[in-house]
mmCIF file of C-alpha atoms in Angstrom:
data_model
loop_
_atom_site.group_PDB
_atom_site.id
_atom_site.type_symbol
_atom_site.label_atom_id
_atom_site.label_comp_id
_atom_site.label_asym_id
_atom_site.label_seq_id
_atom_site.Cartn_x
_atom_site.Cartn_y
_atom_site.Cartn_z
ATOM 1 C CA MET A 72 32.564 -71.851 -102.581
ATOM 2 C CA GLN A 73 29.744 -74.057 -103.006
ATOM 3 C CA ARG A 74 32.103 -76.971 -103.324
ATOM 4 C CA LEU A 75 33.864 -76.215 -100.089
ATOM 5 C CA LEU A 76 30.396 -75.840 -98.360
ATOM 6 C CA LYS A 77 29.495 -79.107 -99.583
ATOM 7 C CA ARG A 78 32.789 -80.575 -98.336
ATOM 8 C CA THR A 79 32.129 -79.182 -95.044
ATOM 9 C CA ALA A 80 28.734 -80.754 -94.782
ATOM 10 C CA GLN A 81 29.998 -84.108 -95.720
ATOM 11 C CA ALA A 82 32.607 -83.944 -93.148
ATOM 12 C CA GLN A 83 29.974 -83.234 -90.409
ATOM 13 C CA ARG A 84 27.651 -86.153 -91.432
ATOM 14 C CA GLN A 85 30.801 -88.479 -91.406
ATOM 15 C CA ALA A 86 31.890 -87.394 -88.064
ATOM 16 C CA ALA A 87 28.462 -87.625 -86.807
ATOM 17 C CA ARG A 88 28.114 -91.328 -88.290
ATOM 18 C CA ARG A 89 31.440 -92.346 -86.712
ATOM 19 C CA ALA A 90 30.301 -90.968 -83.307
ATOM 20 C CA ARG A 91 27.184 -92.885 -83.393
ATOM 21 C CA GLN A 92 29.041 -96.001 -84.435
ATOM 22 C CA HIS A 93 31.568 -95.406 -81.751
ATOM 23 C CA ALA A 94 28.894 -94.675 -79.016
ATOM 24 C CA LYS A 95 27.121 -97.912 -80.038
ATOM 25 C CA ARG A 96 30.370 -100.101 -79.771
ATOM 26 C CA MET A 97 30.939 -98.591 -76.500
ATOM 27 C CA GLU A 98 27.298 -99.143 -75.246
ATOM 28 C CA VAL A 99 27.545 -103.083 -76.639
ATOM 29 C CA GLY A 100 31.088 -103.405 -74.864
ATOM 30 C CA ASN A 101 29.873 -101.858 -71.766
ATOM 31 C CA GLN A 102 26.694 -104.182 -71.544
ATOM 32 C CA ALA A 103 29.140 -107.208 -72.168
ATOM 33 C CA GLN A 104 31.519 -105.961 -69.373
ATOM 34 C CA THR A 105 28.538 -105.585 -66.922
ATOM 35 C CA ARG A 106 27.304 -108.869 -67.552
ATOM 36 C CA ASP A 107 30.662 -110.394 -67.023
ATOM 37 C CA SER A 108 31.181 -108.464 -63.877
ATOM 38 C CA ILE A 109 27.614 -109.662 -62.608
ATOM 39 C CA ARG A 110 28.502 -113.334 -63.298
ATOM 40 C CA GLN A 111 31.717 -112.851 -61.273
ATOM 41 C CA ALA A 112 29.950 -111.227 -58.405
ATOM 42 C CA VAL A 113 27.318 -113.671 -58.255
ATOM 43 C CA ASN A 114 29.982 -116.632 -58.422
ATOM 44 C CA GLU A 115 31.654 -114.861 -55.657
ATOM 45 C CA VAL A 116 28.854 -114.600 -53.420
ATOM 46 C CA LYS A 117 28.342 -118.452 -54.053
ATOM 47 C CA GLU A 118 31.857 -119.068 -52.882
ATOM 48 C CA ASN A 119 31.767 -116.997 -49.879
ATOM 49 C CA ALA A 120 28.540 -118.769 -48.976
ATOM 50 C CA LYS A 121 30.079 -122.171 -49.298
ATOM 51 C CA GLU A 122 33.162 -121.211 -47.424
ATOM 52 C CA ALA A 123 31.083 -119.806 -44.662
ATOM 53 C CA ARG A 124 29.142 -123.140 -44.412
ATOM 54 C CA ALA A 125 32.504 -125.126 -44.428
ATOM 55 C CA ALA A 126 33.822 -122.813 -41.761
ATOM 56 C CA LEU A 127 30.509 -123.353 -39.817
ATOM 57 C CA ARG A 128 30.643 -127.297 -39.957
ATOM 58 C CA ASP A 129 34.551 -127.302 -38.970
ATOM 59 C CA ALA A 130 33.816 -125.108 -36.023
ATOM 60 C CA TRP A 131 30.904 -127.224 -34.891
ATOM 61 C CA GLU A 132 32.643 -130.758 -35.469
ATOM 62 C CA MET A 133 36.343 -129.692 -34.663
ATOM 63 C CA GLY A 134 35.647 -127.196 -31.913
ATOM 64 C CA PRO A 135 39.012 -125.732 -30.651
ATOM 65 C CA ILE A 136 41.136 -127.446 -33.202
ATOM 66 C CA ALA A 137 39.277 -125.849 -36.317
ATOM 67 C CA PRO A 138 41.613 -124.124 -38.671
ATOM 68 C CA LYS A 139 42.081 -120.378 -38.013
ATOM 69 C CA ARG A 140 40.679 -118.865 -41.211
ATOM 70 C CA ASP A 141 41.390 -115.438 -40.400
ATOM 71 C CA ALA A 142 45.149 -115.895 -40.368
ATOM 72 C CA PHE A 143 45.293 -115.591 -44.083
ATOM 73 C CA ARG A 144 45.930 -112.322 -45.787
ATOM 74 C CA ASP A 145 42.740 -112.277 -47.953
ATOM 75 C CA TYR A 146 40.341 -113.333 -45.307
ATOM 76 C CA GLY A 147 37.042 -111.155 -45.510
ATOM 77 C CA VAL A 148 38.477 -109.290 -48.319
ATOM 78 C CA ILE A 149 35.451 -107.839 -50.497
ATOM 79 C CA LYS A 150 35.950 -107.696 -54.292
ATOM 80 C CA SER A 151 35.266 -104.143 -55.925
ATOM 81 C CA ARG A 152 32.606 -105.703 -58.185
ATOM 82 C CA LEU A 153 30.570 -106.439 -55.005
ATOM 83 C CA ARG A 154 30.243 -102.879 -54.284
ATOM 84 C CA GLN A 155 28.819 -101.815 -57.495
ATOM 85 C CA ASP A 156 25.295 -100.534 -57.917
ATOM 86 C CA TRP A 157 23.874 -102.958 -60.383
ATOM 87 C CA SER A 158 20.485 -101.050 -60.798
ATOM 88 C CA ASN A 159 21.898 -99.298 -63.751
ATOM 89 C CA PHE A 160 22.519 -102.426 -65.624
ATOM 90 C CA GLY A 161 22.714 -101.970 -69.381
ATOM 91 C CA THR A 162 22.802 -98.049 -69.036
ATOM 92 C CA ARG A 163 25.324 -95.589 -68.071
ATOM 93 C CA SER A 164 23.737 -94.024 -64.992
ATOM 94 C CA THR A 165 21.223 -95.403 -62.286
ATOM 95 C CA ASN A 166 17.513 -95.590 -63.228
ATOM 96 C CA PRO A 167 15.844 -92.228 -62.035
ATOM 97 C CA LYS A 168 13.132 -94.088 -60.633
ATOM 98 C CA VAL A 169 15.474 -96.045 -58.087
ATOM 99 C CA VAL A 170 17.000 -92.905 -57.047
ATOM 100 C CA GLU A 171 13.596 -91.288 -56.333
ATOM 101 C CA GLN A 172 12.538 -94.083 -54.250
ATOM 102 C CA ARG A 173 15.786 -94.177 -52.383
ATOM 103 C CA CYS A 174 15.633 -90.364 -51.686
ATOM 104 C CA ALA A 175 11.852 -90.194 -51.023
ATOM 105 C CA TRP A 176 12.054 -90.078 -47.303
ATOM 106 C CA ALA A 177 14.759 -87.052 -47.469
ATOM 107 C CA GLY A 178 12.792 -84.949 -50.024
ATOM 108 C CA SER A 179 13.865 -85.766 -53.659
ATOM 109 C CA PRO A 180 17.237 -86.129 -55.664
ATOM 110 C CA LYS A 181 16.978 -82.522 -56.830
ATOM 111 C CA GLN A 182 16.335 -81.159 -53.260
ATOM 112 C CA LEU A 183 17.882 -83.878 -51.003
ATOM 113 C CA ASN A 184 17.757 -82.747 -47.220
ATOM 114 C CA LEU A 185 20.963 -84.659 -46.325
ATOM 115 C CA ALA A 186 24.478 -83.464 -46.415
ATOM 116 C CA ALA A 187 28.017 -84.522 -45.337
ATOM 117 C CA GLY A 188 28.304 -84.063 -41.502
ATOM 118 C CA ASP A 189 24.771 -85.152 -40.763
ATOM 119 C CA ARG A 190 24.288 -88.255 -38.061
ATOM 120 C CA VAL A 191 22.197 -91.030 -39.234
ATOM 121 C CA VAL A 192 21.247 -94.360 -37.712
ATOM 122 C CA ILE A 193 21.665 -97.538 -39.999
ATOM 123 C CA LEU A 194 18.386 -99.512 -40.396
ATOM 124 C CA ASP A 195 19.554 -102.379 -42.410
ATOM 125 C CA GLY A 196 22.681 -104.583 -42.624
ATOM 126 C CA PRO A 197 24.994 -105.933 -39.864
ATOM 127 C CA ASP A 198 25.535 -102.471 -38.219
ATOM 128 C CA GLN A 199 21.671 -101.936 -37.817
ATOM 129 C CA GLY A 200 20.866 -99.637 -34.985
ATOM 130 C CA LYS A 201 24.191 -97.967 -35.027
ATOM 131 C CA ILE A 202 24.642 -94.275 -35.234
ATOM 132 C CA ASP A 203 27.304 -92.841 -37.688
ATOM 133 C CA THR A 204 28.304 -89.525 -39.576
ATOM 134 C CA ILE A 205 27.832 -89.002 -43.217
ATOM 135 C CA LYS A 206 31.110 -88.875 -44.910
ATOM 136 C CA GLU A 207 30.050 -88.226 -48.707
ATOM 137 C CA VAL A 208 26.490 -88.118 -50.355
ATOM 138 C CA ASN A 209 26.030 -89.330 -54.065
ATOM 139 C CA VAL A 210 22.821 -87.951 -55.317
ATOM 140 C CA GLU A 211 23.211 -89.507 -58.679
ATOM 141 C CA THR A 212 23.119 -92.915 -57.444
ATOM 142 C CA GLY A 213 21.051 -92.319 -54.251
ATOM 143 C CA THR A 214 23.621 -93.676 -52.145
ATOM 144 C CA LEU A 215 25.950 -92.258 -49.317
ATOM 145 C CA GLN A 216 29.231 -93.332 -47.482
ATOM 146 C CA LEU A 217 29.465 -93.221 -43.538
ATOM 147 C CA GLU A 218 32.860 -92.677 -41.429
ATOM 148 C CA LYS A 219 32.891 -95.546 -39.237
ATOM 149 C CA TYR A 220 30.482 -98.305 -40.319
ATOM 150 C CA ASN A 221 29.712 -100.328 -43.212
ATOM 151 C CA GLN A 222 33.307 -100.670 -44.007
ATOM 152 C CA GLY A 223 34.819 -103.503 -45.844
ATOM 153 C CA LEU A 224 38.398 -104.694 -46.689
ATOM 154 C CA MET A 225 39.093 -103.922 -50.292
ATOM 155 C CA GLU A 226 41.530 -105.956 -52.446
ATOM 156 C CA GLY A 227 44.459 -103.911 -53.336
ATOM 157 C CA MET A 228 46.190 -103.021 -56.703
ATOM 158 C CA PHE A 229 49.675 -104.763 -57.726
ATOM 159 C CA ASN A 230 49.643 -107.170 -55.007
ATOM 160 C CA SER A 231 49.340 -104.564 -52.229
ATOM 161 C CA PRO A 232 47.704 -105.396 -48.808
ATOM 162 C CA PRO A 233 43.973 -105.016 -48.656
ATOM 163 C CA ARG A 234 42.717 -101.691 -47.309
ATOM 164 C CA SER A 235 39.565 -100.651 -45.213
ATOM 165 C CA ALA A 236 37.341 -98.599 -47.363
ATOM 166 C CA ALA A 237 33.749 -97.287 -46.910
ATOM 167 C CA MET A 238 30.910 -98.951 -48.779
ATOM 168 C CA PRO A 239 28.141 -97.277 -50.401
ATOM 169 C CA ILE A 240 24.662 -97.624 -48.666
ATOM 170 C CA SER A 241 21.448 -96.782 -50.133
ATOM 171 C CA ILE A 242 19.927 -93.392 -48.320
ATOM 172 C CA ASP A 243 16.701 -95.547 -47.871
ATOM 173 C CA ALA A 244 18.827 -97.812 -45.210
ATOM 174 C CA VAL A 245 19.575 -94.740 -42.966
ATOM 175 C CA ARG A 246 17.489 -92.190 -41.081
ATOM 176 C CA LEU A 247 18.412 -88.642 -39.935
ATOM 177 C CA VAL A 248 19.186 -88.575 -35.968
ATOM 178 C CA TYR A 249 19.037 -84.902 -34.607
ATOM 179 C CA PRO A 250 18.845 -83.622 -30.815
ATOM 180 C CA LEU A 251 15.468 -82.211 -30.366
ATOM 181 C CA THR A 252 13.971 -80.477 -27.146
ATOM 182 C CA ASN A 253 10.827 -81.730 -25.619
ATOM 183 C CA PRO A 254 8.520 -78.689 -24.916
ATOM 184 C CA GLU A 255 6.699 -80.441 -22.200
ATOM 185 C CA THR A 256 9.520 -81.779 -20.213
ATOM 186 C CA GLY A 257 12.400 -79.579 -21.412
ATOM 187 C CA VAL A 258 14.524 -82.708 -21.979
ATOM 188 C CA THR A 259 16.775 -82.750 -25.114
ATOM 189 C CA ARG A 260 17.678 -86.106 -26.601
ATOM 190 C CA ASP A 261 18.355 -87.763 -29.912
ATOM 191 C CA VAL A 262 15.355 -88.230 -32.226
ATOM 192 C CA VAL A 263 15.212 -90.395 -35.239
ATOM 193 C CA ILE A 264 13.634 -88.369 -38.225
ATOM 194 C CA HIS A 265 11.799 -90.329 -40.639
ATOM 195 C CA GLN A 266 10.669 -87.666 -42.913
ATOM 196 C CA LEU A 267 12.001 -84.604 -44.348
ATOM 197 C CA LYS A 268 10.397 -81.824 -46.471
ATOM 198 C CA ALA A 269 12.201 -78.844 -48.390
ATOM 199 C CA VAL A 270 10.434 -75.595 -47.770
ATOM 200 C CA LYS A 271 11.202 -72.032 -48.985
ATOM 201 C CA PRO A 272 13.701 -70.402 -46.621
ATOM 202 C CA ASN A 273 12.750 -68.013 -44.060
ATOM 203 C CA MET A 274 15.079 -64.945 -44.752
ATOM 204 C CA GLN A 275 14.670 -63.794 -40.919
ATOM 205 C CA SER A 276 15.900 -67.016 -39.687
ATOM 206 C CA ASP A 277 19.597 -67.663 -38.518
ATOM 207 C CA ASN A 278 19.416 -71.308 -40.056
ATOM 208 C CA MET A 279 19.569 -70.089 -43.565
ATOM 209 C CA THR A 280 22.373 -69.013 -45.450
ATOM 210 C CA PHE A 281 23.669 -68.479 -48.849
ATOM 211 C CA ASP A 282 27.333 -69.157 -48.187
ATOM 212 C CA ARG A 283 28.648 -71.601 -50.579
ATOM 213 C CA TRP A 284 30.730 -73.263 -47.900
ATOM 214 C CA HIS A 285 27.242 -73.987 -45.967
ATOM 215 C CA HIS A 286 26.374 -76.314 -48.821
ATOM 216 C CA GLY A 287 24.655 -73.583 -50.668
ATOM 217 C CA LYS A 288 21.282 -74.868 -49.910
ATOM 218 C CA ARG A 289 18.458 -72.481 -50.901
ATOM 219 C CA TRP A 290 15.840 -74.063 -48.796
ATOM 220 C CA ASP A 291 15.218 -75.135 -45.499
ATOM 221 C CA ARG A 292 14.575 -78.879 -44.215
ATOM 222 C CA VAL A 293 11.524 -79.157 -42.094
ATOM 223 C CA VAL A 294 10.116 -82.269 -40.059
ATOM 224 C CA PRO A 295 6.491 -82.030 -41.325
ATOM 225 C CA ALA A 296 4.982 -83.641 -38.265
ATOM 226 C CA LEU A 297 6.554 -81.376 -35.931
ATOM 227 C CA ASN A 298 7.119 -78.193 -38.172
ATOM 228 C CA THR A 299 10.494 -77.710 -36.940
ATOM 229 C CA VAL A 300 13.565 -76.526 -38.979
ATOM 230 C CA ILE A 301 16.472 -78.717 -39.057
ATOM 231 C CA PRO A 302 19.672 -76.635 -39.426
ATOM 232 C CA TRP A 303 22.373 -77.781 -41.816
ATOM 233 C CA PRO A 304 25.711 -79.048 -40.375
ATOM 234 C CA GLU A 305 28.318 -76.518 -40.226
ATOM 235 C CA VAL A 306 31.174 -76.741 -42.803
ATOM 236 C CA LYS A 307 34.433 -75.056 -42.569
ATOM 237 C CA ALA A 308 35.903 -72.996 -45.584
ATOM 238 C CA PRO A 309 38.981 -74.574 -46.789
ATOM 239 C CA GLU A 310 41.922 -72.115 -46.623
ATOM 240 C CA TYR A 311 43.946 -71.652 -49.611
ATOM 241 C CA GLU A 312 47.392 -70.119 -49.995
ATOM 242 C CA ALA A 313 48.032 -68.410 -53.346
ATOM 243 C CA GLN A 314 51.288 -69.466 -55.040
ATOM 244 C CA LEU A 315 53.360 -67.873 -57.680
ATOM 245 C CA ALA A 316 51.669 -70.016 -60.525
ATOM 246 C CA ASP A 317 48.189 -69.148 -59.354
ATOM 247 C CA THR A 318 45.715 -66.552 -60.850
ATOM 248 C CA VAL A 319 44.403 -64.683 -57.991
ATOM 249 C CA ARG A 320 40.792 -63.039 -58.030
ATOM 250 C CA GLU A 321 42.197 -59.505 -58.783
ATOM 251 C CA GLN A 322 43.999 -60.575 -61.921
ATOM 252 C CA VAL A 323 40.893 -62.551 -63.311
ATOM 253 C CA GLU A 324 38.660 -59.542 -62.836
ATOM 254 C CA GLN A 325 41.232 -57.107 -64.273
ATOM 255 C CA ARG A 326 40.191 -55.876 -67.575
ATOM 256 C CA THR A 327 42.700 -56.239 -70.202
ATOM 257 C CA PHE A 328 41.092 -56.071 -73.467
ATOM 258 C CA TYR A 329 38.936 -53.205 -74.810
ATOM 259 C CA TYR A 330 36.893 -53.236 -78.004
ATOM 260 C CA GLY A 331 33.960 -51.389 -79.825
ATOM 261 C CA LEU A 332 31.013 -52.111 -81.749
ATOM 262 C CA LEU A 333 32.919 -52.751 -85.200
ATOM 263 C CA SER A 334 35.493 -55.009 -83.787
ATOM 264 C CA PRO A 335 35.290 -58.842 -82.997
ATOM 265 C CA PRO A 336 34.721 -59.820 -79.225
ATOM 266 C CA MET A 337 38.105 -61.012 -79.174
ATOM 267 C CA PRO A 338 41.398 -60.809 -81.195
ATOM 268 C CA GLU A 339 41.644 -62.991 -84.301
ATOM 269 C CA ASP A 340 44.756 -64.865 -83.056
ATOM 270 C CA VAL A 341 42.587 -66.090 -80.027
ATOM 271 C CA ILE A 342 39.799 -67.120 -82.454
ATOM 272 C CA ASP A 343 42.321 -69.137 -84.455
ATOM 273 C CA GLU A 344 43.405 -70.861 -81.428
ATOM 274 C CA LEU A 345 39.937 -71.704 -80.063
ATOM 275 C CA ARG A 346 38.571 -72.594 -83.389
ATOM 276 C CA ASN A 347 41.039 -74.570 -85.642
ATOM 277 C CA LYS A 348 41.742 -72.391 -88.708
ATOM 278 C CA TYR A 349 42.232 -75.484 -91.457
ATOM 279 C CA SER A 350 39.582 -77.495 -89.909
ATOM 280 C CA ARG A 351 37.346 -79.298 -92.286
ATOM 281 C CA PHE A 352 34.365 -78.352 -90.118
ATOM 282 C CA ARG A 353 34.673 -74.597 -90.309
ATOM 283 C CA THR A 354 31.640 -72.734 -91.803
ATOM 284 C CA ARG A 355 32.754 -69.095 -91.423
ATOM 285 C CA HIS A 356 35.591 -67.832 -93.272
ATOM 286 C CA GLU A 357 37.345 -64.534 -93.937
ATOM 287 C CA ASP A 358 36.383 -62.345 -96.765
ATOM 288 C CA TRP A 359 39.601 -62.520 -98.519
ATOM 289 C CA TYR A 360 39.172 -66.606 -98.404
ATOM 290 C CA VAL A 361 35.690 -66.484 -99.789
ATOM 291 C CA GLU A 362 36.830 -64.093 -102.546
ATOM 292 C CA GLN A 363 39.768 -66.393 -103.412
ATOM 293 C CA LYS A 364 37.582 -69.437 -103.640
ATOM 294 C CA GLU A 365 34.956 -67.549 -105.745
ATOM 295 C CA GLN A 366 37.884 -66.584 -107.878
ATOM 296 C CA GLU A 367 39.161 -69.914 -108.328
ATOM 297 C CA ALA A 368 35.562 -71.057 -109.321
ATOM 298 C CA PHE A 369 35.085 -68.240 -111.857
ATOM 299 C CA THR A 370 38.417 -69.088 -113.128
ATOM 300 C CA LYS A 371 37.601 -72.931 -113.653
ATOM 301 C CA GLU A 372 34.391 -72.153 -115.069
ATOM 302 C CA ARG A 373 36.013 -69.566 -117.814
ATOM 303 C CA ARG A 374 38.583 -72.223 -118.619
ATOM 304 C CA HIS A 375 35.590 -74.778 -119.163
ATOM 305 C CA GLU A 376 34.025 -72.404 -121.515
ATOM 306 C CA LEU A 377 37.336 -71.965 -123.437
ATOM 307 C CA LEU A 378 37.783 -75.691 -123.928
ATOM 308 C CA ARG A 379 34.106 -75.996 -125.021
ATOM 309 C CA ALA A 380 34.949 -73.279 -127.587
ATOM 310 C CA MET A 381 37.916 -75.242 -128.944
ATOM 311 C CA GLN A 382 35.753 -78.434 -129.196
ATOM 312 C CA THR A 383 35.971 -80.795 -132.371
ATOM 313 C CA PRO A 384 32.993 -81.873 -134.638
ATOM 314 C CA LEU A 385 33.213 -85.307 -132.710
ATOM 315 C CA ASP A 386 33.413 -83.754 -129.172
ATOM 316 C CA GLU A 387 30.491 -81.850 -130.123
ATOM 317 C CA PHE A 388 28.632 -85.106 -131.358
ATOM 318 C CA HIS A 389 29.637 -86.839 -128.139
ATOM 319 C CA GLU A 390 28.427 -83.877 -125.861
ATOM 320 C CA LYS A 391 25.142 -83.726 -127.966
ATOM 321 C CA ARG A 392 24.508 -87.649 -127.216
ATOM 322 C CA ARG A 393 24.911 -87.212 -123.604
ATOM 323 C CA ALA A 394 22.872 -84.399 -123.376
ATOM 324 C CA ASP A 395 20.045 -86.421 -125.287
ATOM 325 C CA ARG A 396 20.586 -89.226 -122.920
ATOM 326 C CA ASP A 397 20.177 -87.325 -119.880
ATOM 327 C CA ALA A 398 17.143 -85.780 -121.142
ATOM 328 C CA ALA A 399 15.499 -89.052 -121.902
ATOM 329 C CA GLY A 400 15.829 -90.511 -118.466
ATOM 330 C CA GLU A 401 15.997 -93.951 -117.281
ATOM 331 C CA PRO A 402 14.582 -96.497 -119.928
ATOM 332 C CA GLU A 403 11.123 -98.001 -119.068
ATOM 333 C CA LEU A 404 10.258 -101.607 -120.198
ATOM 334 C CA THR A 405 7.047 -101.897 -122.371
ATOM 335 C CA ASP A 406 4.341 -104.580 -122.344
ATOM 336 C CA GLU A 407 5.865 -106.078 -125.487
ATOM 337 C CA MET A 408 9.416 -106.143 -124.039
ATOM 338 C CA LEU A 409 8.130 -108.038 -120.781
ATOM 339 C CA ALA A 410 5.999 -110.506 -122.812
ATOM 340 C CA LYS A 411 9.085 -111.219 -124.732
ATOM 341 C CA LEU A 412 11.028 -111.612 -121.823
ATOM 342 C CA GLY A 413 8.521 -113.981 -120.136
ATOM 343 C CA GLU A 414 8.549 -116.190 -123.597
ATOM 344 C CA LEU A 415 12.570 -116.504 -123.456
ATOM 345 C CA MET A 416 12.482 -117.371 -119.758
ATOM 346 C CA SER A 417 9.867 -120.038 -120.532
ATOM 347 C CA GLU A 418 11.891 -121.411 -123.397
ATOM 348 C CA LYS A 419 14.980 -121.554 -121.309
ATOM 349 C CA LYS A 420 13.231 -123.360 -118.460
ATOM 350 C CA ALA A 421 11.779 -125.965 -120.873
ATOM 351 C CA ALA A 422 15.234 -126.704 -122.401
ATOM 352 C CA VAL A 423 16.971 -127.194 -119.094
ATOM 353 C CA LEU A 424 14.171 -129.499 -117.882
ATOM 354 C CA GLU A 425 14.291 -131.430 -121.125
ATOM 355 C CA GLN A 426 18.135 -131.606 -120.872
ATOM 356 C CA ALA A 427 17.894 -132.944 -117.272
ATOM 357 C CA GLY A 428 14.972 -135.582 -118.436
ATOM 358 C CA VAL A 429 12.385 -134.249 -116.041
ATOM 359 C CA SER A 430 9.090 -132.986 -117.229
ATOM 360 C CA GLU A 431 7.488 -129.803 -116.308
ATOM 361 C CA VAL A 432 4.464 -131.624 -114.609
ATOM 362 C CA SER A 433 6.591 -133.864 -112.493
ATOM 363 C CA SER A 434 8.629 -130.967 -111.272
ATOM 364 C CA LYS A 435 5.451 -129.072 -110.178
ATOM 365 C CA GLN A 436 4.561 -132.354 -108.145
#
């Protein structure tokens, strides 16, 4: 049984070492691929700038007879590598500090006060000042996608025509737009909100809900300067139609297995399916298997004892010598041995120098 446990521990160490080596190779490969992508993106930006300068010069010098550059198929197409977020260079995820800075005005990445369906105004880029609706929010990278603006023509795969796709924009580049009523004039108009704060929900308010289809937010978003609660956008629950192959909720909640305190939490066949019965990493075994292994070890030990009882005088002599050698341990060099080795090395060095015709003094110089 000890041999079996030793084999399992060795298999676990080998698997862990292979996993570390694979992760290291993947990390090195990802870094190399990222460097190549950044280099290609920079080169493409330079080429686009060069083409833009050429188009501007042609339009100025040639006027109406300037070439129609927008007639080409790939005119204005953006490569996919230009849309990537390069703030996570060398890592597998975006830097948490960068994400926190992007989400600072809307709370924090853990309590982001933005959701799909909110109206926002764009502060940076060619679409600055335009109002659009949020299509998707990516909290992990601190970016979002809009429905109408901040679009780009993406190159298609397998020579397919370019298509329009939403490009990610930083959360810090937009601000929430919501209609608020002026208490003095009573006029309701869109207001740009530059700061949002997450607070504990007011259970008596109609703005708070625990329904999962209302974003499942367990906090209210408030404008700190006005102390006004901004309601979350409404979301319609999707409608599903159960098919014959679907498992409905009644079947999931129906109890089909009963067990007591003396029985395992699930049938043994299910345990064998979840955990490989013949895996090298298995540490828990049945009683009959443990008893079988112990019996095998006992039989092996008994056989060894019988072989020892049938030893010849020569075998006993060799065994005694091995025992004495193991008891003596590793040999140690005494001072006399070290001095003798030094003399032999000096004599050999002098003989080699004499044979080469070089004196020891000249070799030191």
